[in-house]
PDB file of C-alpha atoms in Angstrom:
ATOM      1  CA  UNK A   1       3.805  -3.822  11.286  1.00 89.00           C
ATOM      2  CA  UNK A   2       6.926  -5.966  12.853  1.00 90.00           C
ATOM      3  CA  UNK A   3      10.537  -5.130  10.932  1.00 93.00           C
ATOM      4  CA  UNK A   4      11.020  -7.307   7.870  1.00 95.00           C
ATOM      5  CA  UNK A   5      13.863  -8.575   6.195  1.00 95.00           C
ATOM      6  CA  UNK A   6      15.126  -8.020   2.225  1.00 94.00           C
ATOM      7  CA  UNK A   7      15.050 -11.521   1.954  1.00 95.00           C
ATOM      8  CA  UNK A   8      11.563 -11.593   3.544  1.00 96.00           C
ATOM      9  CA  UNK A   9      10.348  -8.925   1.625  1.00 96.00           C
ATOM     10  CA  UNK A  10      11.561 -10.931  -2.036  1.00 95.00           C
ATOM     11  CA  UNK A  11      10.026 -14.253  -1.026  1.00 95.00           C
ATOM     12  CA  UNK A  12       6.730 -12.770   0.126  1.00 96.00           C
ATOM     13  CA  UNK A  13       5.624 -11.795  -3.630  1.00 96.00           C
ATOM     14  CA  UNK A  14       2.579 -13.304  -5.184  1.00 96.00           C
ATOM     15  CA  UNK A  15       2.539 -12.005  -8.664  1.00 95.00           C
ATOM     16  CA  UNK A  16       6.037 -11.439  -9.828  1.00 93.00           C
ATOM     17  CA  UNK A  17       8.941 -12.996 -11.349  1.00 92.00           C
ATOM     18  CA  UNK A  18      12.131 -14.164  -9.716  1.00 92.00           C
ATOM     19  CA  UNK A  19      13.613 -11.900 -11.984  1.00 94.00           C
ATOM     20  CA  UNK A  20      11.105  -9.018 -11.120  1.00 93.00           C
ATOM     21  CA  UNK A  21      11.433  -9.280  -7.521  1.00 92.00           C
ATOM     22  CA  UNK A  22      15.456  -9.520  -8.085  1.00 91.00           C
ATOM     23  CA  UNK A  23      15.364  -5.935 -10.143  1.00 91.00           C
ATOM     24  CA  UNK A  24      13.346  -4.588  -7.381  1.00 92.00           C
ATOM     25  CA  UNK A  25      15.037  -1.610  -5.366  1.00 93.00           C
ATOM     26  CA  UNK A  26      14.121  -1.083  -1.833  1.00 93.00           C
ATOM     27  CA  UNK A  27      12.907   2.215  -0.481  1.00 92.00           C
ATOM     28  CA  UNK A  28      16.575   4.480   0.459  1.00 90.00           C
ATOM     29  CA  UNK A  29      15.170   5.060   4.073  1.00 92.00           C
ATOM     30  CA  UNK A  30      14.507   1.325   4.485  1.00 93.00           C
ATOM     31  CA  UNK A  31      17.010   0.573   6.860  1.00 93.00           C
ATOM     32  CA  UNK A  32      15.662   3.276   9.157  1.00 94.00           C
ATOM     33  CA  UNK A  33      11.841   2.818   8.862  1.00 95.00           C
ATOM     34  CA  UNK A  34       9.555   3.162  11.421  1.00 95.00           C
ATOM     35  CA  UNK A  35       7.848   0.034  11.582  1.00 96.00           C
ATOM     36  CA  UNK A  36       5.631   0.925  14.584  1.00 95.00           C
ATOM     37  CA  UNK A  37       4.050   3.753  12.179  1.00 95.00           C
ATOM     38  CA  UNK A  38       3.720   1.469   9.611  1.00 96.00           C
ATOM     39  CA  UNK A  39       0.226  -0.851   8.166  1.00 96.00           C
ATOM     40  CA  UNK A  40       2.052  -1.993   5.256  1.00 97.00           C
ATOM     41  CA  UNK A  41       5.078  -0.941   3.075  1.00 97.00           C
ATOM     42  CA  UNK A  42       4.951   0.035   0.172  1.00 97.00           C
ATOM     43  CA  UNK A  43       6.866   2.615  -2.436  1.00 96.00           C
ATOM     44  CA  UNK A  44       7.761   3.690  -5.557  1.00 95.00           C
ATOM     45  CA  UNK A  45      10.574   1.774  -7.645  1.00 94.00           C
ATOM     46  CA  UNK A  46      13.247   4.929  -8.180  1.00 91.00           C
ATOM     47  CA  UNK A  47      15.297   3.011 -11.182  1.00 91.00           C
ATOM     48  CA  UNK A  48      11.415   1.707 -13.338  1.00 90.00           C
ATOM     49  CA  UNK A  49       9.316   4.072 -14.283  1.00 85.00           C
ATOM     50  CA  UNK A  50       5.826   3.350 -13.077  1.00 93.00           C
ATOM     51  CA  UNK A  51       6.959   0.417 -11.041  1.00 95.00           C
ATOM     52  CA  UNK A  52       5.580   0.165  -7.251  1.00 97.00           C
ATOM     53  CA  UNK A  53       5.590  -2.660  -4.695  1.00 97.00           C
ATOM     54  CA  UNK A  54       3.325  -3.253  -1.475  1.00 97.00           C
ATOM     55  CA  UNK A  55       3.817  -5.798   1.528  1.00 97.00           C
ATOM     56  CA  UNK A  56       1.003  -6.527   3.044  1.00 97.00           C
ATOM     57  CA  UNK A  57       0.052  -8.361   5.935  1.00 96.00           C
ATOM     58  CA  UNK A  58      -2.899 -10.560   5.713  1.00 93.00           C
ATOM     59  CA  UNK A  59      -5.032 -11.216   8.547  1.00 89.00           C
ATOM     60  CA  UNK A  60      -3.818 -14.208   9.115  1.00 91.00           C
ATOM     61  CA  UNK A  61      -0.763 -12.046   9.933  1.00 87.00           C
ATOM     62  CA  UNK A  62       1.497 -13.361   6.416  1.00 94.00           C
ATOM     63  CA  UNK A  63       2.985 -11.072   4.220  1.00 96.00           C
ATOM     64  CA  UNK A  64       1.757 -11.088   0.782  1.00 97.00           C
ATOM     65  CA  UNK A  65       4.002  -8.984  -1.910  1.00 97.00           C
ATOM     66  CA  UNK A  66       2.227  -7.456  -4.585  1.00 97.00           C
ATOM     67  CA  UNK A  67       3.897  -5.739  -7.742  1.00 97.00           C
ATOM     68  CA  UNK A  68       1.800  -2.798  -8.909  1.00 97.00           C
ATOM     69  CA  UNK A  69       2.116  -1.006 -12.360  1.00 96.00           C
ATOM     70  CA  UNK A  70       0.718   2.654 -12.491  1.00 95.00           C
ATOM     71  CA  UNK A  71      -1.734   3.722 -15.410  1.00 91.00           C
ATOM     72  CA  UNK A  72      -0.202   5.843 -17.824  1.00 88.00           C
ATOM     73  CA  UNK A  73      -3.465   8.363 -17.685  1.00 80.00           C
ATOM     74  CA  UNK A  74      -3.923   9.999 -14.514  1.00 72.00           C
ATOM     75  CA  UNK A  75      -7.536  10.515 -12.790  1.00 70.00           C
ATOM     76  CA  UNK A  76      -9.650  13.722 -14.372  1.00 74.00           C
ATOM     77  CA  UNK A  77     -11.022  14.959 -10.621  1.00 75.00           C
ATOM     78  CA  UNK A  78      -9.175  14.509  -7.624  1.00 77.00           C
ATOM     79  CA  UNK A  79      -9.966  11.280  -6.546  1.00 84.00           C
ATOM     80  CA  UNK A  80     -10.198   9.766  -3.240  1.00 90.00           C
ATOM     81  CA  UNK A  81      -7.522   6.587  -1.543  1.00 93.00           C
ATOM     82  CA  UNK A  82      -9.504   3.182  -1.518  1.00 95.00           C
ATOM     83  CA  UNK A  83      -7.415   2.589   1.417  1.00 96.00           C
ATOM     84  CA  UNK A  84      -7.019   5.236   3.650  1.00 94.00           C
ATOM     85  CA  UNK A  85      -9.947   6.705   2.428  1.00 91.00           C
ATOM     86  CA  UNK A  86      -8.495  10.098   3.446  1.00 83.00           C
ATOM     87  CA  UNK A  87     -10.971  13.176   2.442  1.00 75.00           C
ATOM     88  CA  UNK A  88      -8.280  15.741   3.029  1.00 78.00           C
ATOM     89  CA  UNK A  89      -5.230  14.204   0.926  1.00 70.00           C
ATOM     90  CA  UNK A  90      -2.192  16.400   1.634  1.00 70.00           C
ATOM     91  CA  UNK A  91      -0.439  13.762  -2.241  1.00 74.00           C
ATOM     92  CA  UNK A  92      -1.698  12.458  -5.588  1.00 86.00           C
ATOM     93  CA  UNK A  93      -3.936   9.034  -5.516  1.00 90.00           C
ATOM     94  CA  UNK A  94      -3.092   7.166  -8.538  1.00 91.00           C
ATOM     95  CA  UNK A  95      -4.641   3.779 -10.288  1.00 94.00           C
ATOM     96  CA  UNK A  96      -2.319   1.129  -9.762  1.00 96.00           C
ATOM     97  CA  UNK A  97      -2.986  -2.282 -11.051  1.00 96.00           C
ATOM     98  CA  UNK A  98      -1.577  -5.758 -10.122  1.00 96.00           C
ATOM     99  CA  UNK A  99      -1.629  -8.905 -12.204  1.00 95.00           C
ATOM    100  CA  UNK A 100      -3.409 -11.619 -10.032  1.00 95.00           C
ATOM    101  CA  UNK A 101      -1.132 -14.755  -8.508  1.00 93.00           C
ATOM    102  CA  UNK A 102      -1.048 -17.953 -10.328  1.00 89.00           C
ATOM    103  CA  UNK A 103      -2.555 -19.007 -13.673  1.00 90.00           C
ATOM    104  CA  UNK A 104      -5.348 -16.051 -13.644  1.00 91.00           C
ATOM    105  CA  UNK A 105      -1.971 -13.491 -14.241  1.00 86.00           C
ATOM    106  CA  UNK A 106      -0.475 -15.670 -16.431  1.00 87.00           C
ATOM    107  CA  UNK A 107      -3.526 -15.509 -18.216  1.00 90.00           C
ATOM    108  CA  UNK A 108      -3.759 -11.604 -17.844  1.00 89.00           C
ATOM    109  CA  UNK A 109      -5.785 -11.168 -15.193  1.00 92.00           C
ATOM    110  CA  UNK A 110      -5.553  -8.123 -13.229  1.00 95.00           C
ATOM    111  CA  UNK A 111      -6.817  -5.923 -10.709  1.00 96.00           C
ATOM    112  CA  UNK A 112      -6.889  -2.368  -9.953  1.00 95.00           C
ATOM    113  CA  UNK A 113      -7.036   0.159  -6.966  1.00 95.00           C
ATOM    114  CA  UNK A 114      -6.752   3.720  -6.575  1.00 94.00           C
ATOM    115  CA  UNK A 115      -4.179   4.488  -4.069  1.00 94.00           C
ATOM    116  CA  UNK A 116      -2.373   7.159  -2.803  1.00 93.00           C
ATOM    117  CA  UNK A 117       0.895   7.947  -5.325  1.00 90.00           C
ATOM    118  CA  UNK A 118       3.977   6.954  -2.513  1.00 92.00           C
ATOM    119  CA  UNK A 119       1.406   4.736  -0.263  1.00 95.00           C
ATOM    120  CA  UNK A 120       1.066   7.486   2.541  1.00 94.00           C
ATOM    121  CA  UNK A 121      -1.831   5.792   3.742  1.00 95.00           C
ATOM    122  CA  UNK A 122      -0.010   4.599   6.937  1.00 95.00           C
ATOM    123  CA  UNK A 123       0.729   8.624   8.005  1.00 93.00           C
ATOM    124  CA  UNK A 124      -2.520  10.009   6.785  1.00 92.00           C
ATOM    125  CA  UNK A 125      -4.697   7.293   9.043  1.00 93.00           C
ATOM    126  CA  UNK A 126      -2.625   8.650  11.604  1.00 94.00           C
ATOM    127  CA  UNK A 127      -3.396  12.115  11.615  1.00 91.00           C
ATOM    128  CA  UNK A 128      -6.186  13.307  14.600  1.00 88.00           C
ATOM    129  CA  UNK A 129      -9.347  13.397  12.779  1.00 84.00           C
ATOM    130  CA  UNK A 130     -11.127  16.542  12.979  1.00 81.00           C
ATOM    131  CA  UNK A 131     -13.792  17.415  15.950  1.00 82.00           C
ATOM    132  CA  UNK A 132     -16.563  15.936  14.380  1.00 82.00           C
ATOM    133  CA  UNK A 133     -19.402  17.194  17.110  1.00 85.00           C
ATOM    134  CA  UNK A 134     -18.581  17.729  20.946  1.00 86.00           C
ATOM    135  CA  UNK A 135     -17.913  14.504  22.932  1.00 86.00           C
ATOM    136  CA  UNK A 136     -16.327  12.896  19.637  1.00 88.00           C
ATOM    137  CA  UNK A 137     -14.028  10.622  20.488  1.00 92.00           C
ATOM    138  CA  UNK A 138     -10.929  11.377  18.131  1.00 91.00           C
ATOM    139  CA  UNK A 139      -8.726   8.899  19.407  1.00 93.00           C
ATOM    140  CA  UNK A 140     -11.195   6.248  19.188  1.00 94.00           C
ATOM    141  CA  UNK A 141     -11.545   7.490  15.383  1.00 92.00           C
ATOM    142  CA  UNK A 142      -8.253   7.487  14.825  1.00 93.00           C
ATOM    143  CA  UNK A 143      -7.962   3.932  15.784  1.00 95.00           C
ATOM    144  CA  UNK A 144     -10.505   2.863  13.625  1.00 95.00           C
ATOM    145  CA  UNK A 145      -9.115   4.351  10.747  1.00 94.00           C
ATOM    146  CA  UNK A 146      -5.694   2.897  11.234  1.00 95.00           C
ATOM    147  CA  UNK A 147      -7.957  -0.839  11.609  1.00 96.00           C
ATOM    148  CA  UNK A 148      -9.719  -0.111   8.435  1.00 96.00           C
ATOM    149  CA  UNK A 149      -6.899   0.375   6.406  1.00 96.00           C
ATOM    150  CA  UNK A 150      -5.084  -2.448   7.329  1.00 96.00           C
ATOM    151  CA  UNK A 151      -8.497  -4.539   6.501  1.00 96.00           C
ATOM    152  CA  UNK A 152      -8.699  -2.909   2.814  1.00 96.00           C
ATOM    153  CA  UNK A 153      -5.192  -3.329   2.302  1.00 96.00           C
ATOM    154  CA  UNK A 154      -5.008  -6.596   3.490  1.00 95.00           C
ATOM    155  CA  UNK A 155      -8.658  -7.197   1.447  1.00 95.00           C
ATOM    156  CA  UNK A 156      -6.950  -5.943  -1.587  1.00 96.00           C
ATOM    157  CA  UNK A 157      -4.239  -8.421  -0.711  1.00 95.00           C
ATOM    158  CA  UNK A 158      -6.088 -11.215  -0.981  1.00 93.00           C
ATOM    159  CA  UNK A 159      -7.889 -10.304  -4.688  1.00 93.00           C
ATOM    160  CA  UNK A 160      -4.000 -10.424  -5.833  1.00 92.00           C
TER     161      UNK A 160
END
């Protein structure tokens, strides 16, 4: 992902306020990201409860913002990232919804995803795969799984 700006990262919301996306507190380590490890950004809102954000790029390569809210009731089993898809989670995957962009969220419209609690997709895709049989390619795995998360994420993008 190429190095945004706040500014940037304000505009680029699709389903939230001006005054939504001026409450919105930026991640403490975003000045010194790494944006070459990095599909998307999202994180956690520290001073509202419950709050999270995501920037996405599309693959057109624009940044779509989306505001997420996380369910109050947390999943019964241990569920499974519908982004990184990750079978060996080392963090929580929570239900996060979004209202949709335009008059469909004004009318209450909203969409859901289960994804992982502090959006640790980016690091998890990351991670060598195991040895799946001999003569697996895990960098060539790896690789895909960093190319299929940016397509679900940027899928998910374009529901919002």
């Amino acid at each position: 992902m190429l190095p945004i700006s706040e500014k940037t990262i304000r505009t680029s919301f699709v389903n939230a306020s001006r005054k939504e996306t001026g409450d919105l507190t930026l991640p403490a380590d975003f000045e010194t990201l790494d944006w070459d490890a990095l599909d998307y950004l999202g994180w956690r809102d520290p001073k509202i409860g419950r709050r999270a954000y995501a920037v996405v790029p599309t693959l057109e390569g624009e940044l779509v913002g989306i505001l997420f809210r996380q369910a109050e009731a947390s999943p019964r089993s241990r569920a499974q990232c519908s982004w990184c898809q990750d079978v060996k989670l080392p963090n929580d995957v929570v239900f996060y919804s979004a209202k949709r962009s335009g008059k469909a969220g004004r009318n209450g419209n909203t969409v859901g995803t289960l994804v992982c609690q502090d959006f640790q997709c980016s690091r998890n895709v990351r991670k060598t795969p195991p040895l799946a049989y001999e003569g697996y390619d895990v960098e060539a795995a790896r690789l895909r799984r960093i190319e299929d998360l940016q397509l679900r994420a940027a899928s998910f993008a374009a529901e919002v």
